[in-house]
Amino acid sequence: MPGEHDYTAKEIQVLSGLEGVRKRPAMYIGDTGKRGLHHLIYEIVDNSIDEALAGYCKNIIITLHKDGSATVTDDGRGIPTDIHASGKSAMEVVSSSLHAGGKFEKKAYRVSGGLHGVGLSVVNALSERLVLEVHRDGKIHTLGYEYGKVKAPVRVAGDSTHQGTVVTFKPDTKIFQETAFDYDYLRERMMEVAFLNKGLRIRLEDERNGKVEDFHYEGGIVQFVEYLNKARNKLHQPFHFSKKTDSTEVEVALQYTDSYNDMLYSFVNDIKTIEGGTHLAGFRAALTRVVNDQVKSLKLLKEDQKLTGDDAIEGLTAILSLKIAEPQFEGQTKTKLGNSEVKGIVDSMAYDALKTYFEEHPSEAKLILGKIINSMEAREAAQKAKDLIRRKNVFENSLLPGKLADCSEEDPAKSEIFFVEGDSAGGSSKQARDRQNQAILPLRGKILNVEKAPIHKVLGSEEIKNIVVSIGAGFKEDFDVTKVRYHKIVIMTDADVDGSHIRTLILTLFYRYFKEVIEKGYLYIAQPPLYRVQKGKNAQYCYSDAQLNEVLKAVGSDATIQRYKGLGEMNPEQLWETTMNPETRVLKQVTIEDALVADELFTVLMGDQVEPRRQFIEQYAASVRNLDI
Ligand code: 0RA
């Protein structure tokens, strides 16, 4: 792929201007909240990664500046600086025309996905200011924009001894609701990109606090798997293979652990294929066939027993990374690979590689097959447990749990349920609530940690059963998100260590078993106040230490401060006013921005190994976002 084709200005197509982007930003970057804001950086970095994929770029630096702007620097070929057929500099065409960029021209350029090369122009359209600096052919070429309009035309600003592109931009604060870049948010994606491109060096610099980190992995996706598994008990050394045909490059790294969950992440041209697709289907088919062949030839199962695809991936951590020439992305979020020829290619490559691995590593094979058989047995036991429950008719709509105080509203879109920690807070919230549309389910103490429990234990837990039945949409394969009875599911726990533990346990349950509920945006965390400040007849609630300090500054230090440790310390009126009343409360919506982040958090915080947990907490001790989950 690299180098075959020289890229010049004539190959860049010009289709349209930038006004449309400013009118409908969400169409181009998804939304104008936190996700969209960070998407701007990803768009630029994607261009640099294309250069890396094409074999030219070795270093990328992302710098977050104090004034809210960001710079992405790379040492790729640099944006072309010759004059395009339209009479404009290619630099200008690439940064100001939608659908400009070689990415549209498959021959010339690009294997990665993204927005078909409109990235830079979209970022330009949504920035107060954008400056390009191209180092190419011994010169520095610059071009400056404001709100997508040229303000400093292309000029040669001096000599240069190297190649590459420097893009600096400041997002338009009138377009974005959120305007401050979040280091940790960027960190995850940059780390992922570095894992996927072994040898590539990505530096993330935050000038607001002096933080700098380098992501650089000579081991590539093998190190990715090791990183994902750092808090898990591993059954063997990671297994890796990489094979290619003319059009397709397939790379896999995998390692089994003793966990009950799988972490199977697939990528096509560095784009995470969250919805899977033909490549993943091919890999799963190959794995399932190989393990069935193996248990058969080793006579490990009875005649009528067969391992399913799900059995084969229990405890598996794997990265599947493809580089293909013409990816077709489908699905709701365009993260599902559609190319039908890919399934067979991946299947046969993976089958051969895995078969050889099992044959050449008999002791690893024994451990892995043992684990898979174990999972098959657990599945059979769970099926029995489930049938039992079915027969009792608990999961089928009939009986709602006795502890549930349901609401009278029947439209899920208007209904809310609060999972409340403890019977006493449960009692006050039942008094406080709006019976029309707010339901209460009190939870007693700690719920089961589903990260550590096999499925039949999960099904056996009374508290979990109550949650599942209240939600009313089934479980696991039978789960149907359209049947969820409440479109606001609110976790309401105390503002102390126990409360945050219970909250994490509930989040783990949803993450593992009701991910769609999170993806739909139905899951929320209630934010009860931490303090009540009273001066004379006036009382104010504070939801953070910072707010408390502000309020104290305003009202003077002779106010009485009450610190709320638990929900139970509030009377029903206070609970209503501060935490439950839709007019005055603050709910935090739970999102899965990135399954990797969540998975890491859940595994590290809830898993067996202590050291990664300690490290994680240390790393994030200052960051509310992560501790608060
Ligand atoms: C169009 C064509 C070529 C490279 C780029 C754009 C390009 C864009 C960005 C944005 C950030 N870094 C970038 N690096 C490159 C191909 C260049 C060639 O064939 O010489």
JSON list of N, CA and C and ligand atoms in Angstrom, two decimals, residues 7 44 47-48 51 74 77-80 94 109 136 165 167, ligand 1:
[
{"chain": "A", "resi": 7, "resn": "TYR", "atom": "N", "xyz": [0.79, 11.32, -4.22]},
{"chain": "A", "resi": 7, "resn": "TYR", "atom": "CA", "xyz": [-0.41, 12.08, -3.95]},
{"chain": "A", "resi": 7, "resn": "TYR", "atom": "C", "xyz": [-0.19, 13.52, -4.33]},
{"chain": "A", "resi": 44, "resn": "ILE", "atom": "N", "xyz": [-8.20, 14.87, 13.84]},
{"chain": "A", "resi": 44, "resn": "ILE", "atom": "CA", "xyz": [-6.86, 15.29, 13.38]},
{"chain": "A", "resi": 44, "resn": "ILE", "atom": "C", "xyz": [-5.88, 14.13, 13.56]},
{"chain": "A", "resi": 47, "resn": "ASN", "atom": "N", "xyz": [-5.88, 11.57, 10.91]},
{"chain": "A", "resi": 47, "resn": "ASN", "atom": "CA", "xyz": [-5.08, 11.90, 9.72]},
{"chain": "A", "resi": 47, "resn": "ASN", "atom": "C", "xyz": [-3.62, 11.53, 9.92]},
{"chain": "A", "resi": 48, "resn": "SER", "atom": "N", "xyz": [-3.13, 11.80, 11.13]},
{"chain": "A", "resi": 48, "resn": "SER", "atom": "CA", "xyz": [-1.73, 11.46, 11.42]},
{"chain": "A", "resi": 48, "resn": "SER", "atom": "C", "xyz": [-1.55, 9.95, 11.41]},
{"chain": "A", "resi": 51, "resn": "GLU", "atom": "N", "xyz": [-1.12, 8.56, 8.10]},
{"chain": "A", "resi": 51, "resn": "GLU", "atom": "CA", "xyz": [0.28, 8.70, 7.68]},
{"chain": "A", "resi": 51, "resn": "GLU", "atom": "C", "xyz": [1.12, 7.57, 8.28]},
{"chain": "A", "resi": 74, "resn": "ASP", "atom": "N", "xyz": [2.62, 15.95, 13.88]},
{"chain": "A", "resi": 74, "resn": "ASP", "atom": "CA", "xyz": [3.10, 14.64, 13.45]},
{"chain": "A", "resi": 74, "resn": "ASP", "atom": "C", "xyz": [4.29, 14.79, 12.51]},
{"chain": "A", "resi": 77, "resn": "ARG", "atom": "N", "xyz": [4.10, 12.92, 6.02]},
{"chain": "A", "resi": 77, "resn": "ARG", "atom": "CA", "xyz": [4.58, 13.59, 4.81]},
{"chain": "A", "resi": 77, "resn": "ARG", "atom": "C", "xyz": [4.26, 15.07, 4.79]},
{"chain": "A", "resi": 78, "resn": "GLY", "atom": "N", "xyz": [3.30, 15.47, 5.62]},
{"chain": "A", "resi": 78, "resn": "GLY", "atom": "CA", "xyz": [2.85, 16.85, 5.56]},
{"chain": "A", "resi": 78, "resn": "GLY", "atom": "C", "xyz": [1.75, 16.97, 4.53]},
{"chain": "A", "resi": 79, "resn": "ILE", "atom": "N", "xyz": [0.77, 17.84, 4.81]},
{"chain": "A", "resi": 79, "resn": "ILE", "atom": "CA", "xyz": [-0.31, 18.04, 3.84]},
{"chain": "A", "resi": 79, "resn": "ILE", "atom": "C", "xyz": [0.31, 18.59, 2.55]},
{"chain": "A", "resi": 80, "resn": "PRO", "atom": "N", "xyz": [-0.15, 18.13, 1.39]},
{"chain": "A", "resi": 80, "resn": "PRO", "atom": "CA", "xyz": [0.41, 18.64, 0.13]},
{"chain": "A", "resi": 80, "resn": "PRO", "atom": "C", "xyz": [0.29, 20.17, 0.05]},
{"chain": "A", "resi": 94, "resn": "VAL", "atom": "N", "xyz": [-7.70, 20.90, 1.48]},
{"chain": "A", "resi": 94, "resn": "VAL", "atom": "CA", "xyz": [-7.82, 19.82, 2.46]},
{"chain": "A", "resi": 94, "resn": "VAL", "atom": "C", "xyz": [-8.46, 20.31, 3.76]},
{"chain": "A", "resi": 109, "resn": "TYR", "atom": "N", "xyz": [-4.78, 6.92, -1.21]},
{"chain": "A", "resi": 109, "resn": "TYR", "atom": "CA", "xyz": [-4.55, 7.20, 0.17]},
{"chain": "A", "resi": 109, "resn": "TYR", "atom": "C", "xyz": [-5.59, 6.55, 1.06]},
{"chain": "A", "resi": 136, "resn": "ARG", "atom": "N", "xyz": [7.48, 20.72, 4.68]},
{"chain": "A", "resi": 136, "resn": "ARG", "atom": "CA", "xyz": [7.58, 19.89, 3.49]},
{"chain": "A", "resi": 136, "resn": "ARG", "atom": "C", "xyz": [8.53, 20.53, 2.50]},
{"chain": "A", "resi": 165, "resn": "THR", "atom": "N", "xyz": [3.15, 17.72, 9.87]},
{"chain": "A", "resi": 165, "resn": "THR", "atom": "CA", "xyz": [2.02, 18.65, 9.94]},
{"chain": "A", "resi": 165, "resn": "THR", "atom": "C", "xyz": [1.79, 19.04, 11.39]},
{"chain": "A", "resi": 167, "resn": "VAL", "atom": "N", "xyz": [-1.20, 20.97, 13.52]},
{"chain": "A", "resi": 167, "resn": "VAL", "atom": "CA", "xyz": [-2.53, 21.59, 13.47]},
{"chain": "A", "resi": 167, "resn": "VAL", "atom": "C", "xyz": [-2.86, 22.12, 14.86]},
{"chain": "B", "resi": 1, "resn": "0RA", "atom": "C1", "xyz": [-3.92, 14.87, 2.25]},
{"chain": "B", "resi": 1, "resn": "0RA", "atom": "C2", "xyz": [-3.00, 14.12, 1.51]},
{"chain": "B", "resi": 1, "resn": "0RA", "atom": "C3", "xyz": [-1.86, 13.60, 2.14]},
{"chain": "B", "resi": 1, "resn": "0RA", "atom": "C4", "xyz": [-1.68, 13.82, 3.48]},
{"chain": "B", "resi": 1, "resn": "0RA", "atom": "C5", "xyz": [-2.58, 14.56, 4.23]},
{"chain": "B", "resi": 1, "resn": "0RA", "atom": "C6", "xyz": [-3.71, 15.08, 3.62]},
{"chain": "B", "resi": 1, "resn": "0RA", "atom": "C7", "xyz": [-2.32, 14.78, 5.67]},
{"chain": "B", "resi": 1, "resn": "0RA", "atom": "C8", "xyz": [-3.25, 15.42, 6.48]},
{"chain": "B", "resi": 1, "resn": "0RA", "atom": "C9", "xyz": [-2.93, 15.60, 7.84]},
{"chain": "B", "resi": 1, "resn": "0RA", "atom": "C10", "xyz": [-3.59, 16.17, 8.91]},
{"chain": "B", "resi": 1, "resn": "0RA", "atom": "C11", "xyz": [-2.76, 16.03, 10.02]},
{"chain": "B", "resi": 1, "resn": "0RA", "atom": "N1", "xyz": [-1.62, 15.41, 9.65]},
{"chain": "B", "resi": 1, "resn": "0RA", "atom": "C12", "xyz": [-1.69, 15.14, 8.32]},
{"chain": "B", "resi": 1, "resn": "0RA", "atom": "N2", "xyz": [-0.82, 14.54, 7.51]},
{"chain": "B", "resi": 1, "resn": "0RA", "atom": "C13", "xyz": [-1.12, 14.36, 6.23]},
{"chain": "B", "resi": 1, "resn": "0RA", "atom": "C14", "xyz": [-0.87, 12.77, 1.36]},
{"chain": "B", "resi": 1, "resn": "0RA", "atom": "C15", "xyz": [0.50, 13.44, 1.28]},
{"chain": "B", "resi": 1, "resn": "0RA", "atom": "C16", "xyz": [1.46, 12.91, 0.18]},
{"chain": "B", "resi": 1, "resn": "0RA", "atom": "O1", "xyz": [1.11, 12.04, -0.62]},
{"chain": "B", "resi": 1, "resn": "0RA", "atom": "O2", "xyz": [2.58, 13.40, 0.14]}
]
